[in-house]
DNA sequence: ATCGATCTTTACGGGTTCCTTACCCGCCGA
DNA sequence: TCGGCGGGTAAGGAACCCGTAAAGATCGAT
């Protein structure tokens, strides 16, 4: 019973997608132009957007940017174009998945399921993180190290919140950068080095021997309890 | 929406298959000879191959072998021959399904749907690999040998992930190199020797007698459970 | 306008990882 | 017996990644 917005100017494909998505139990909203898509999205707030890059008025990428200004909704991009540039650009701007036309309906529906699964998993952010002597309260933005209050800056909070959401697991550089700084910052790895260092100086007993904020070389960072 | 390559020298059957596949929404590529089939396949990379065993130049089995050297594409074999030998041989060489002529179009289309469904299901990479005493967790990038944590480098993870995706089967040198190092590294076989050695020293009980990371001389490597 | 806090950007050193080369062996056909 | 081939092993230097410090840039509050 999730609501899906499908944006495409090809009426045949639109119809096919509507039939298949309805058969899977989704409510389907349609838009044939970029302007209509943006308007419908903010009016109806669907849980998922299927977005064709080839639109008559706005560029699909432009639609994606406008959605991302105010929403984290999962977006699956469709494109007939072969160039890898489109793919990179779309994913950088915050698309969750990219499907090249032609595609199989089974594959498409699998990607829809995957996108919705990821979105629902992300919805539940933890409110606190506690480890030996360390406490982080993400609701009140209040942190203590051995009952001593410690001050974290806004960006430090966002980094820690993202890591706490997946605590114990590696969060890749790209994921971390995209959720904290924005979809187009996936390659600015040096930000992370600076902030990891700063955060460790605050939350770790021995910052040179971190026990909580762990680096996995070449992969990303992990918040350990 | 998927692209299907149909290989047959019978122009009547070719026409029938094209009409029916198009009616089901597939894009159809045609080949009348084995050589043409192989060339078209690697040029166009369709999602499914329909292959008649009776061809004027190459044997159909030979075409299948050439496809399997570099691709896991689902292949449905057609044959007028009655002998069970053909069926066994085709399936042994990696065909996904076998249809004897004459066949009903409904049955044929059902098998096409099934093959495509399996293929899209398999596209998702496995999250873990477990064998006697060895555990690889590709999500958290965490590996243990007899409950002892062991450290793998990013490239070692990528090699193992690719092998685990097809565990039990041989992955060719070319495929491994291309997915791990990039499309232009298909000939740098020496990378693999070095990394296979390094990985064995970590995951194998006796690296000189590997039980998991197996070499198939002249073909590639296989990850054995 | 000035100041302080925060974020961005740059630079450098050390450690790890990767690439490259060289040499070894066993197998096989000439 | 000899190369040739494919694979395993070892080692050094290059490239890369990370931690660290510190200097600009930005912004809001005073």
Tab-separated table of C-alpha atoms (C1' of nucleotides) in Angstrom:
chain	number	residue	atom	x	y	z
A	1	UNK	CA	0.000	0.000	0.000
A	2	UNK	CA	2.873	2.351	-0.638
A	3	UNK	CA	2.418	5.258	-3.010
A	4	UNK	CA	4.705	5.420	-6.028
A	5	UNK	CA	5.112	8.384	-8.345
A	6	UNK	CA	6.041	7.402	-11.900
A	7	UNK	CA	7.440	10.176	-14.084
A	8	UNK	CA	7.698	9.397	-17.790
A	9	UNK	CA	6.525	10.942	-21.046
A	10	UNK	CA	6.266	7.581	-22.819
A	11	UNK	CA	2.615	6.648	-22.347
A	12	UNK	CA	3.220	3.015	-23.261
A	13	UNK	CA	5.893	2.550	-20.642
A	14	UNK	CA	3.842	4.548	-18.154
A	15	UNK	CA	0.966	2.164	-18.639
A	16	UNK	CA	3.182	-0.911	-18.293
A	17	UNK	CA	4.712	0.370	-15.094
A	18	UNK	CA	1.341	1.294	-13.653
A	19	UNK	CA	-0.076	-2.153	-14.328
A	20	UNK	CA	2.887	-3.932	-12.812
A	21	UNK	CA	3.184	-1.696	-9.775
A	22	UNK	CA	-0.548	-1.975	-9.074
A	23	UNK	CA	-0.302	-5.744	-9.361
A	24	UNK	CA	2.325	-5.576	-6.606
A	25	UNK	CA	-0.083	-3.646	-4.378
A	26	UNK	CA	1.225	-0.118	-4.841
A	27	UNK	CA	-0.864	2.984	-5.383
A	28	UNK	CA	0.452	4.692	-8.519
A	29	UNK	CA	0.626	8.423	-9.219
A	30	UNK	CA	1.558	9.563	-12.712
A	31	UNK	CA	3.352	12.571	-14.144
A	32	UNK	CA	4.333	13.194	-17.749
A	33	UNK	CA	6.426	16.346	-17.332
A	34	UNK	CA	9.080	17.518	-14.925
A	35	UNK	CA	7.060	20.439	-13.579
A	36	UNK	CA	4.072	18.192	-12.981
A	37	UNK	CA	6.324	15.670	-11.248
A	38	UNK	CA	7.689	18.184	-8.769
A	39	UNK	CA	4.221	19.594	-8.054
A	40	UNK	CA	2.658	16.167	-7.588
A	41	UNK	CA	5.481	14.987	-5.400
A	42	UNK	CA	5.212	17.769	-2.855
A	43	UNK	CA	1.404	17.658	-2.923
A	44	UNK	CA	1.116	13.890	-2.446
A	45	UNK	CA	4.387	12.914	-0.704
A	46	UNK	CA	4.706	9.427	-2.197
A	47	UNK	CA	7.129	6.895	-0.686
A	48	UNK	CA	8.994	6.207	-3.937
A	49	UNK	CA	9.684	7.999	-7.225
A	50	UNK	CA	10.391	6.365	-10.594
A	51	UNK	CA	11.982	9.033	-12.773
A	52	UNK	CA	12.739	8.897	-16.487
A	53	UNK	CA	15.640	11.183	-17.419
A	54	UNK	CA	14.209	12.016	-20.858
A	55	UNK	CA	11.409	14.527	-20.229
A	56	UNK	CA	9.925	17.142	-22.574
A	57	UNK	CA	10.375	20.208	-20.337
A	58	UNK	CA	12.926	19.913	-17.517
A	59	UNK	CA	15.922	17.632	-17.578
A	60	UNK	CA	15.336	14.630	-15.367
A	61	UNK	CA	18.449	15.511	-13.380
A	62	UNK	CA	16.923	18.910	-12.673
A	63	UNK	CA	13.789	17.261	-11.305
A	64	UNK	CA	15.972	15.077	-9.094
A	65	UNK	CA	17.786	18.140	-7.738
A	66	UNK	CA	14.507	19.862	-6.881
A	67	UNK	CA	13.220	16.805	-5.059
A	68	UNK	CA	16.493	16.476	-3.157
A	69	UNK	CA	16.316	20.086	-1.989
A	70	UNK	CA	13.539	19.111	0.352
A	71	UNK	CA	13.201	15.335	0.453
A	72	UNK	CA	15.103	12.103	1.014
A	73	UNK	CA	12.533	10.039	-0.877
A	74	UNK	CA	14.035	7.034	-2.695
A	75	UNK	CA	14.332	7.711	-6.440
A	76	UNK	CA	14.909	5.111	-9.130
A	77	UNK	CA	16.119	6.670	-12.360
A	78	UNK	CA	15.278	5.245	-15.769
A	79	UNK	CA	17.291	6.104	-18.820
A	80	UNK	CA	17.590	5.082	-22.430
A	81	UNK	CA	20.980	6.713	-22.696
A	82	UNK	CA	24.021	4.489	-22.762
A	83	UNK	CA	26.601	6.904	-21.450
A	84	UNK	CA	28.000	6.183	-18.018
A	85	UNK	CA	28.092	9.926	-17.349
A	86	UNK	CA	24.335	10.010	-16.834
A	87	UNK	CA	24.560	7.201	-14.369
A	88	UNK	CA	27.297	8.866	-12.377
A	89	UNK	CA	25.548	12.217	-12.410
A	90	UNK	CA	22.193	10.783	-11.387
A	91	UNK	CA	23.656	8.757	-8.538
A	92	UNK	CA	25.744	11.717	-7.415
A	93	UNK	CA	22.656	13.874	-7.267
A	94	UNK	CA	21.062	11.393	-4.942
A	95	UNK	CA	19.301	8.788	-7.079
A	96	UNK	CA	19.031	5.509	-5.201
A	97	UNK	CA	19.203	3.260	-8.223
A	98	UNK	CA	19.618	3.465	-11.964
A	99	UNK	CA	17.965	1.245	-14.561
A	100	UNK	CA	18.933	1.352	-18.230
A	101	UNK	CA	16.263	0.859	-20.845
A	102	UNK	CA	15.434	-1.681	-21.992
A	103	UNK	CA	15.015	-3.529	-18.703
A	104	UNK	CA	13.114	-6.595	-17.583
A	105	UNK	CA	10.046	-6.034	-15.442
A	106	UNK	CA	11.272	-8.614	-12.939
A	107	UNK	CA	14.513	-6.745	-12.509
A	108	UNK	CA	12.688	-3.459	-12.219
A	109	UNK	CA	10.318	-4.766	-9.562
A	110	UNK	CA	13.242	-6.282	-7.669
A	111	UNK	CA	14.882	-2.862	-7.596
A	112	UNK	CA	11.640	-1.273	-6.410
A	113	UNK	CA	11.492	-3.773	-3.557
A	114	UNK	CA	15.131	-3.140	-2.721
A	115	UNK	CA	14.650	0.647	-2.676
A	116	UNK	CA	11.598	0.418	-0.414
A	117	UNK	CA	13.372	-2.053	1.856
A	118	UNK	CA	16.357	0.259	2.221
A	119	UNK	CA	14.099	3.244	2.868
A	120	UNK	CA	12.139	1.518	5.621
A	121	UNK	CA	15.337	0.240	7.211
A	122	UNK	CA	16.748	3.739	7.299
A	123	UNK	CA	13.636	5.233	8.821
A	124	UNK	CA	14.438	3.945	12.292
A	125	UNK	CA	17.347	5.962	13.596
A	126	UNK	CA	18.551	5.172	17.101
A	127	UNK	CA	18.004	7.861	19.700
A	128	UNK	CA	21.039	7.078	21.808
A	129	UNK	CA	24.348	5.310	21.639
A	130	UNK	CA	26.011	3.979	24.764
A	131	UNK	CA	29.385	2.370	25.182
A	132	UNK	CA	31.773	2.004	28.133
A	133	UNK	CA	31.894	5.517	29.592
A	134	UNK	CA	30.472	7.126	26.476
A	135	UNK	CA	26.913	8.299	25.967
A	136	UNK	CA	25.416	10.011	22.935
A	137	UNK	CA	21.856	11.334	23.016
A	138	UNK	CA	20.857	12.216	19.484
A	139	UNK	CA	17.448	13.627	20.452
A	140	UNK	CA	18.734	16.239	22.886
A	141	UNK	CA	22.164	16.494	21.254
A	142	UNK	CA	23.762	15.796	24.587
A	143	UNK	CA	26.965	13.799	24.998
A	144	UNK	CA	28.915	12.640	28.051
A	145	UNK	CA	32.283	10.957	28.453
A	146	UNK	CA	32.518	9.375	31.961
A	147	UNK	CA	29.614	11.573	33.126
A	148	UNK	CA	31.544	14.653	31.947
A	149	UNK	CA	29.512	16.608	29.398
A	150	UNK	CA	31.332	17.091	26.113
A	151	UNK	CA	30.588	19.452	23.289
A	152	UNK	CA	30.098	18.261	19.693
A	153	UNK	CA	29.554	20.517	16.702
A	154	UNK	CA	26.569	20.040	14.345
A	155	UNK	CA	28.604	18.236	11.693
A	156	UNK	CA	30.190	15.993	14.300
A	157	UNK	CA	26.691	15.060	15.482
A	158	UNK	CA	25.596	14.198	11.961
A	159	UNK	CA	28.637	12.012	11.362
A	160	UNK	CA	28.140	10.172	14.641
A	161	UNK	CA	24.388	9.804	14.050
A	162	UNK	CA	24.978	8.152	10.693
A	163	UNK	CA	27.587	5.822	12.183
A	164	UNK	CA	25.359	5.018	15.182
A	165	UNK	CA	22.520	4.076	12.851
A	166	UNK	CA	24.697	1.212	11.601
A	167	UNK	CA	26.826	0.789	14.715
A	168	UNK	CA	29.113	-2.214	14.572
A	169	UNK	CA	29.070	-2.200	10.765
A	170	UNK	CA	31.317	-0.454	8.305
A	171	UNK	CA	29.816	2.663	6.744
A	172	UNK	CA	31.568	3.433	3.472
A	173	UNK	CA	33.249	6.774	2.867
A	174	UNK	CA	30.752	7.488	0.106
A	175	UNK	CA	27.657	6.730	2.180
A	176	UNK	CA	28.919	8.786	5.060
A	177	UNK	CA	29.800	11.761	2.897
A	178	UNK	CA	26.537	11.649	0.990
A	179	UNK	CA	24.291	11.497	4.044
A	180	UNK	CA	26.198	14.109	6.055
A	181	UNK	CA	27.389	16.591	3.427
A	182	UNK	CA	25.008	15.838	0.551
A	183	UNK	CA	24.704	13.559	-2.450
A	184	UNK	CA	27.402	15.279	-4.510
A	185	UNK	CA	30.139	15.044	-1.863
A	186	UNK	CA	30.796	11.325	-2.263
A	187	UNK	CA	34.448	11.797	-3.218
A	188	UNK	CA	35.644	14.350	-0.661
A	189	UNK	CA	37.343	11.760	1.535
A	190	UNK	CA	39.549	14.333	3.223
A	191	UNK	CA	36.558	15.772	5.090
A	192	UNK	CA	36.213	12.469	6.868
A	193	UNK	CA	39.847	12.320	7.909
A	194	UNK	CA	39.569	15.732	9.527
A	195	UNK	CA	36.303	15.052	11.309
A	196	UNK	CA	37.238	11.547	12.407
A	197	UNK	CA	40.310	13.048	14.008
A	198	UNK	CA	38.326	15.801	15.710
A	199	UNK	CA	35.635	13.436	16.963
A	200	UNK	CA	38.222	11.027	18.351
A	201	UNK	CA	39.869	13.783	20.333
A	202	UNK	CA	36.530	14.320	22.025
A	203	UNK	CA	35.034	10.880	22.508
A	204	UNK	CA	38.062	8.586	22.781
A	205	UNK	CA	40.042	8.035	25.961
A	206	UNK	CA	43.215	7.686	23.904
A	207	UNK	CA	42.636	9.354	20.525
A	208	UNK	CA	45.725	7.714	19.039
A	209	UNK	CA	44.326	4.294	19.963
A	210	UNK	CA	40.636	4.674	19.086
A	211	UNK	CA	38.267	2.075	20.523
A	212	UNK	CA	34.974	3.435	19.229
A	213	UNK	CA	35.533	5.265	15.963
A	214	UNK	CA	37.367	2.638	13.938
A	215	UNK	CA	38.763	3.061	10.430
A	216	UNK	CA	38.562	0.187	7.938
A	217	UNK	CA	41.290	1.100	5.466
A	218	UNK	CA	40.007	1.556	1.947
A	219	UNK	CA	36.400	0.964	3.020
A	220	UNK	CA	35.090	3.421	5.575
A	221	UNK	CA	34.464	3.901	9.293
A	222	UNK	CA	32.740	1.894	12.001
A	223	UNK	CA	31.326	2.949	15.382
A	224	UNK	CA	32.113	0.267	17.938
A	225	UNK	CA	30.324	-0.158	21.236
B	1	UNK	CA	11.925	-4.717	-22.406
B	2	UNK	CA	14.662	-7.317	-22.252
B	3	UNK	CA	16.857	-8.102	-25.212
B	4	UNK	CA	16.754	-11.680	-26.437
B	5	UNK	CA	19.151	-13.219	-28.947
B	6	UNK	CA	17.555	-15.989	-31.018
B	7	UNK	CA	19.951	-18.301	-32.853
B	8	UNK	CA	18.402	-20.561	-35.466
B	9	UNK	CA	18.893	-21.363	-39.152
B	10	UNK	CA	15.245	-22.212	-39.738
B	11	UNK	CA	13.799	-18.951	-41.015
B	12	UNK	CA	10.200	-20.018	-40.356
B	13	UNK	CA	10.837	-20.802	-36.706
B	14	UNK	CA	12.959	-17.679	-36.383
B	15	UNK	CA	10.044	-15.598	-37.584
B	16	UNK	CA	7.572	-17.292	-35.246
B	17	UNK	CA	9.829	-16.797	-32.236
B	18	UNK	CA	10.462	-13.164	-33.113
B	19	UNK	CA	6.746	-12.411	-33.380
B	20	UNK	CA	5.909	-14.078	-30.092
B	21	UNK	CA	8.832	-12.608	-28.156
B	22	UNK	CA	8.073	-9.133	-29.460
B	23	UNK	CA	4.443	-9.559	-28.456
B	24	UNK	CA	5.703	-10.246	-24.932
B	25	UNK	CA	7.629	-6.975	-24.979
B	26	UNK	CA	11.111	-8.262	-25.716
B	27	UNK	CA	13.554	-6.752	-28.128
B	28	UNK	CA	14.712	-9.527	-30.447
B	29	UNK	CA	18.155	-9.949	-32.005
B	30	UNK	CA	18.617	-12.630	-34.647
B	31	UNK	CA	21.494	-14.857	-35.734
B	32	UNK	CA	21.392	-17.654	-38.320
B	33	UNK	CA	24.899	-19.075	-37.812
B	34	UNK	CA	27.052	-19.928	-34.836
B	35	UNK	CA	29.780	-17.426	-35.656
B	36	UNK	CA	27.212	-14.679	-36.075
B	37	UNK	CA	25.609	-15.662	-32.771
B	38	UNK	CA	28.860	-15.352	-30.816
B	39	UNK	CA	29.720	-12.034	-32.450
B	40	UNK	CA	26.255	-10.570	-31.893
B	41	UNK	CA	26.148	-11.751	-28.316
B	42	UNK	CA	29.342	-10.027	-27.239
B	43	UNK	CA	28.510	-6.911	-29.233
B	44	UNK	CA	24.983	-6.481	-27.893
B	45	UNK	CA	25.049	-8.257	-24.498
B	46	UNK	CA	21.434	-9.442	-24.506
B	47	UNK	CA	19.819	-10.686	-21.296
B	48	UNK	CA	18.768	-14.079	-22.734
B	49	UNK	CA	19.856	-16.422	-25.532
B	50	UNK	CA	17.644	-18.911	-27.361
B	51	UNK	CA	19.979	-21.381	-29.074
B	52	UNK	CA	19.125	-24.053	-31.612
B	53	UNK	CA	21.633	-26.918	-31.548
B	54	UNK	CA	21.366	-27.601	-35.290
B	55	UNK	CA	23.412	-24.905	-37.010
B	56	UNK	CA	25.118	-24.917	-40.411
B	57	UNK	CA	28.629	-23.978	-39.283
B	58	UNK	CA	29.482	-24.528	-35.611
B	59	UNK	CA	27.812	-27.080	-33.431
B	60	UNK	CA	25.330	-25.442	-31.070
B	61	UNK	CA	27.220	-26.901	-28.118
B	62	UNK	CA	30.339	-25.171	-29.356
B	63	UNK	CA	28.494	-21.837	-29.411
B	64	UNK	CA	27.330	-22.470	-25.853
B	65	UNK	CA	30.905	-23.145	-24.740
B	66	UNK	CA	32.135	-19.914	-26.261
B	67	UNK	CA	29.395	-17.931	-24.537
B	68	UNK	CA	30.131	-19.603	-21.218
B	69	UNK	CA	33.827	-18.689	-21.445
B	70	UNK	CA	32.914	-15.110	-20.731
B	71	UNK	CA	29.280	-14.877	-19.676
B	72	UNK	CA	26.666	-16.246	-17.286
B	73	UNK	CA	23.793	-15.211	-19.557
B	74	UNK	CA	20.776	-17.538	-19.342
B	75	UNK	CA	20.621	-19.826	-22.388
B	76	UNK	CA	17.616	-21.880	-23.486
B	77	UNK	CA	18.560	-24.639	-25.895
B	78	UNK	CA	16.237	-25.838	-28.664
B	79	UNK	CA	16.729	-29.164	-30.396
B	80	UNK	CA	14.956	-31.397	-32.870
B	81	UNK	CA	17.096	-34.337	-31.890
B	82	UNK	CA	15.551	-37.046	-29.782
B	83	UNK	CA	18.672	-38.361	-28.092
B	84	UNK	CA	18.970	-37.690	-24.412
B	85	UNK	CA	22.726	-37.246	-24.866
B	86	UNK	CA	22.248	-33.822	-26.379
B	87	UNK	CA	20.169	-32.695	-23.464
B	88	UNK	CA	22.686	-33.877	-20.903
B	89	UNK	CA	25.587	-32.358	-22.785
B	90	UNK	CA	23.862	-29.015	-23.238
B	91	UNK	CA	22.879	-28.760	-19.587
B	92	UNK	CA	26.368	-29.860	-18.531
B	93	UNK	CA	27.862	-27.085	-20.608
B	94	UNK	CA	25.777	-24.540	-18.771
B	95	UNK	CA	22.461	-24.290	-20.599
B	96	UNK	CA	19.681	-23.141	-18.295
B	97	UNK	CA	16.861	-24.990	-19.977
B	98	UNK	CA	16.224	-27.370	-22.852
B	99	UNK	CA	13.200	-27.485	-25.134
B	100	UNK	CA	12.600	-30.290	-27.651
B	101	UNK	CA	11.035	-29.494	-30.978
B	102	UNK	CA	8.180	-29.481	-31.622
B	103	UNK	CA	7.061	-27.427	-28.642
B	104	UNK	CA	4.062	-25.285	-27.794
B	105	UNK	CA	4.583	-21.555	-27.823
B	106	UNK	CA	2.952	-21.206	-24.413
B	107	UNK	CA	5.413	-23.626	-22.866
B	108	UNK	CA	8.292	-21.896	-24.577
B	109	UNK	CA	7.248	-18.467	-23.314
B	110	UNK	CA	6.805	-19.826	-19.803
B	111	UNK	CA	10.382	-21.107	-19.891
B	112	UNK	CA	11.582	-17.728	-21.129
B	113	UNK	CA	9.859	-16.017	-18.188
B	114	UNK	CA	11.322	-18.519	-15.758
B	115	UNK	CA	14.853	-18.090	-17.105
B	116	UNK	CA	14.638	-14.307	-16.846
B	117	UNK	CA	13.187	-14.490	-13.352
B	118	UNK	CA	16.032	-16.731	-12.148
B	119	UNK	CA	18.608	-14.476	-13.750
B	120	UNK	CA	17.336	-11.338	-12.021
B	121	UNK	CA	17.137	-13.149	-8.693
B	122	UNK	CA	20.758	-14.244	-9.032
B	123	UNK	CA	21.921	-10.748	-9.869
B	124	UNK	CA	21.958	-9.867	-6.199
B	125	UNK	CA	25.280	-10.721	-4.619
B	126	UNK	CA	25.385	-13.038	-1.615
B	127	UNK	CA	25.988	-11.368	1.714
B	128	UNK	CA	28.008	-14.106	3.368
B	129	UNK	CA	30.088	-17.131	2.516
B	130	UNK	CA	30.514	-19.952	5.011
B	131	UNK	CA	32.648	-23.057	4.794
B	132	UNK	CA	34.222	-25.333	7.388
B	133	UNK	CA	35.802	-22.927	9.871
B	134	UNK	CA	35.746	-20.028	7.427
B	135	UNK	CA	33.257	-17.174	7.452
B	136	UNK	CA	33.138	-14.170	5.142
B	137	UNK	CA	30.633	-11.371	5.799
B	138	UNK	CA	30.608	-9.125	2.760
B	139	UNK	CA	28.191	-6.598	4.266
B	140	UNK	CA	30.224	-5.804	7.350
B	141	UNK	CA	33.545	-6.728	5.766
B	142	UNK	CA	34.242	-9.067	8.616
B	143	UNK	CA	36.044	-12.375	8.215
B	144	UNK	CA	36.813	-15.166	10.667
B	145	UNK	CA	38.892	-18.349	10.433
B	146	UNK	CA	37.895	-20.736	13.258
B	147	UNK	CA	36.289	-17.818	15.131
B	148	UNK	CA	39.568	-15.878	14.921
B	149	UNK	CA	39.045	-12.553	13.159
B	150	UNK	CA	41.293	-12.157	10.139
B	151	UNK	CA	42.163	-9.026	8.219
B	152	UNK	CA	41.578	-8.747	4.479
B	153	UNK	CA	42.567	-5.772	2.346
B	154	UNK	CA	40.028	-4.024	0.063
B	155	UNK	CA	41.273	-5.769	-3.067
B	156	UNK	CA	41.241	-9.133	-1.339
B	157	UNK	CA	37.613	-8.490	-0.383
B	158	UNK	CA	36.693	-7.624	-3.950
B	159	UNK	CA	38.320	-10.769	-5.322
B	160	UNK	CA	36.596	-12.971	-2.750
B	161	UNK	CA	33.246	-11.237	-3.287
B	162	UNK	CA	33.359	-11.935	-7.009
B	163	UNK	CA	34.312	-15.567	-6.416
B	164	UNK	CA	31.619	-15.965	-3.755
B	165	UNK	CA	28.986	-14.632	-6.137
B	166	UNK	CA	29.634	-17.702	-8.294
B	167	UNK	CA	30.885	-20.017	-5.557
B	168	UNK	CA	31.394	-23.580	-6.708
B	169	UNK	CA	31.865	-22.439	-10.305
B	170	UNK	CA	35.000	-21.415	-12.091
B	171	UNK	CA	35.384	-17.685	-12.574
B	172	UNK	CA	37.664	-16.986	-15.530
B	173	UNK	CA	40.802	-14.930	-15.153
B	174	UNK	CA	39.309	-12.315	-17.452
B	175	UNK	CA	36.037	-11.961	-15.543
B	176	UNK	CA	37.822	-11.692	-12.232
B	177	UNK	CA	40.264	-9.113	-13.482
B	178	UNK	CA	37.593	-7.067	-15.199
B	179	UNK	CA	35.212	-6.918	-12.236
B	180	UNK	CA	37.886	-6.296	-9.611
B	181	UNK	CA	40.428	-4.118	-11.432
B	182	UNK	CA	38.350	-2.726	-14.311
B	183	UNK	CA	37.432	-3.470	-17.917
B	184	UNK	CA	40.917	-2.861	-19.316
B	185	UNK	CA	42.746	-5.266	-16.982
B	186	UNK	CA	41.531	-8.519	-18.568
B	187	UNK	CA	45.063	-9.656	-19.467
B	188	UNK	CA	47.007	-8.962	-16.270
B	189	UNK	CA	46.906	-12.560	-15.094
B	190	UNK	CA	49.874	-12.078	-12.790
B	191	UNK	CA	47.788	-9.885	-10.447
B	192	UNK	CA	45.643	-12.918	-9.745
B	193	UNK	CA	48.579	-15.180	-8.915
B	194	UNK	CA	49.835	-12.694	-6.354
B	195	UNK	CA	46.467	-12.092	-4.741
B	196	UNK	CA	45.425	-15.744	-4.803
B	197	UNK	CA	48.621	-16.492	-2.912
B	198	UNK	CA	48.014	-13.721	-0.388
B	199	UNK	CA	44.381	-14.702	0.161
B	200	UNK	CA	45.311	-18.356	0.643
B	201	UNK	CA	47.826	-17.464	3.312
B	202	UNK	CA	44.983	-15.846	5.209
B	203	UNK	CA	41.963	-18.071	4.674
B	204	UNK	CA	43.475	-21.529	4.133
B	205	UNK	CA	44.572	-23.846	6.929
B	206	UNK	CA	47.391	-25.125	4.716
B	207	UNK	CA	48.078	-22.520	2.021
B	208	UNK	CA	50.150	-24.973	-0.023
B	209	UNK	CA	47.159	-27.339	-0.127
B	210	UNK	CA	44.254	-24.948	-0.720
B	211	UNK	CA	40.779	-26.328	-0.028
B	212	UNK	CA	38.720	-23.201	-0.706
B	213	UNK	CA	40.477	-21.044	-3.282
B	214	UNK	CA	41.041	-23.550	-6.062
B	215	UNK	CA	42.888	-22.936	-9.332
B	216	UNK	CA	41.539	-24.478	-12.522
B	217	UNK	CA	44.611	-24.468	-14.777
B	218	UNK	CA	44.080	-22.456	-17.923
B	219	UNK	CA	40.593	-21.368	-16.884
B	220	UNK	CA	40.447	-19.394	-13.674
B	221	UNK	CA	39.691	-19.725	-9.972
B	222	UNK	CA	36.896	-21.298	-7.978
B	223	UNK	CA	35.757	-20.703	-4.396
B	224	UNK	CA	34.843	-24.022	-2.817
B	225	UNK	CA	32.664	-24.410	0.241
C	1	DA	C1'	33.647	45.649	12.433
C	2	DT	C1'	35.421	42.267	15.358
C	3	DC	C1'	35.523	37.997	17.452
C	4	DG	C1'	34.882	33.119	18.101
C	5	DA	C1'	33.158	28.910	16.520
C	6	DT	C1'	32.841	26.009	12.793
C	7	DC	C1'	33.803	24.247	8.441
C	8	DT	C1'	36.860	23.876	4.369
C	9	DT	C1'	41.172	23.277	2.326
C	10	DT	C1'	45.982	22.206	2.109
C	11	DA	C1'	50.255	19.985	3.371
C	12	DC	C1'	53.135	16.428	5.252
C	13	DG	C1'	54.731	12.069	7.488
C	14	DG	C1'	54.112	7.271	8.362
C	15	DG	C1'	52.133	3.031	7.537
C	16	DT	C1'	49.692	-0.071	4.615
C	17	DT	C1'	48.492	-1.855	0.292
C	18	DC	C1'	49.270	-2.606	-4.339
C	19	DC	C1'	51.970	-3.226	-8.462
C	20	DT	C1'	55.841	-5.079	-10.586
C	21	DT	C1'	59.547	-8.017	-11.245
C	22	DA	C1'	62.124	-12.012	-10.635
C	23	DC	C1'	62.700	-16.706	-9.824
C	24	DC	C1'	60.939	-21.202	-8.534
C	25	DC	C1'	58.476	-25.485	-9.650
C	26	DG	C1'	55.746	-29.124	-12.172
C	27	DC	C1'	53.779	-30.475	-16.371
C	28	DC	C1'	53.801	-31.401	-21.238
C	29	DG	C1'	55.038	-31.898	-25.907
C	30	DA	C1'	59.003	-31.526	-29.050
D	1	DT	C1'	66.576	-33.372	-22.365
D	2	DC	C1'	64.962	-29.258	-23.457
D	3	DG	C1'	62.005	-25.125	-23.738
D	4	DG	C1'	57.401	-23.311	-23.102
D	5	DC	C1'	53.493	-22.639	-20.266
D	6	DG	C1'	50.835	-21.904	-16.245
D	7	DG	C1'	51.019	-21.267	-11.673
D	8	DG	C1'	53.121	-20.300	-6.772
D	9	DT	C1'	56.256	-17.530	-3.947
D	10	DA	C1'	59.077	-13.696	-2.362
D	11	DA	C1'	60.543	-8.913	-2.157
D	12	DG	C1'	61.196	-3.928	-3.130
D	13	DG	C1'	59.533	0.368	-4.535
D	14	DA	C1'	55.500	3.111	-5.906
D	15	DA	C1'	51.085	4.581	-4.899
D	16	DC	C1'	47.658	5.215	-1.849
D	17	DC	C1'	45.226	5.929	2.567
D	18	DC	C1'	44.996	7.813	6.910
D	19	DG	C1'	46.059	10.801	10.909
D	20	DT	C1'	47.517	15.217	12.152
D	21	DA	C1'	48.283	20.078	12.246
D	22	DA	C1'	47.445	24.438	10.750
D	23	DA	C1'	46.063	28.044	7.802
D	24	DG	C1'	42.073	30.237	5.163
D	25	DA	C1'	36.947	30.858	4.626
D	26	DT	C1'	32.432	31.417	6.335
D	27	DC	C1'	28.959	32.813	9.402
D	28	DG	C1'	26.470	34.586	13.289
D	29	DA	C1'	26.597	37.171	17.474
D	30	DT	C1'	28.139	40.869	19.913
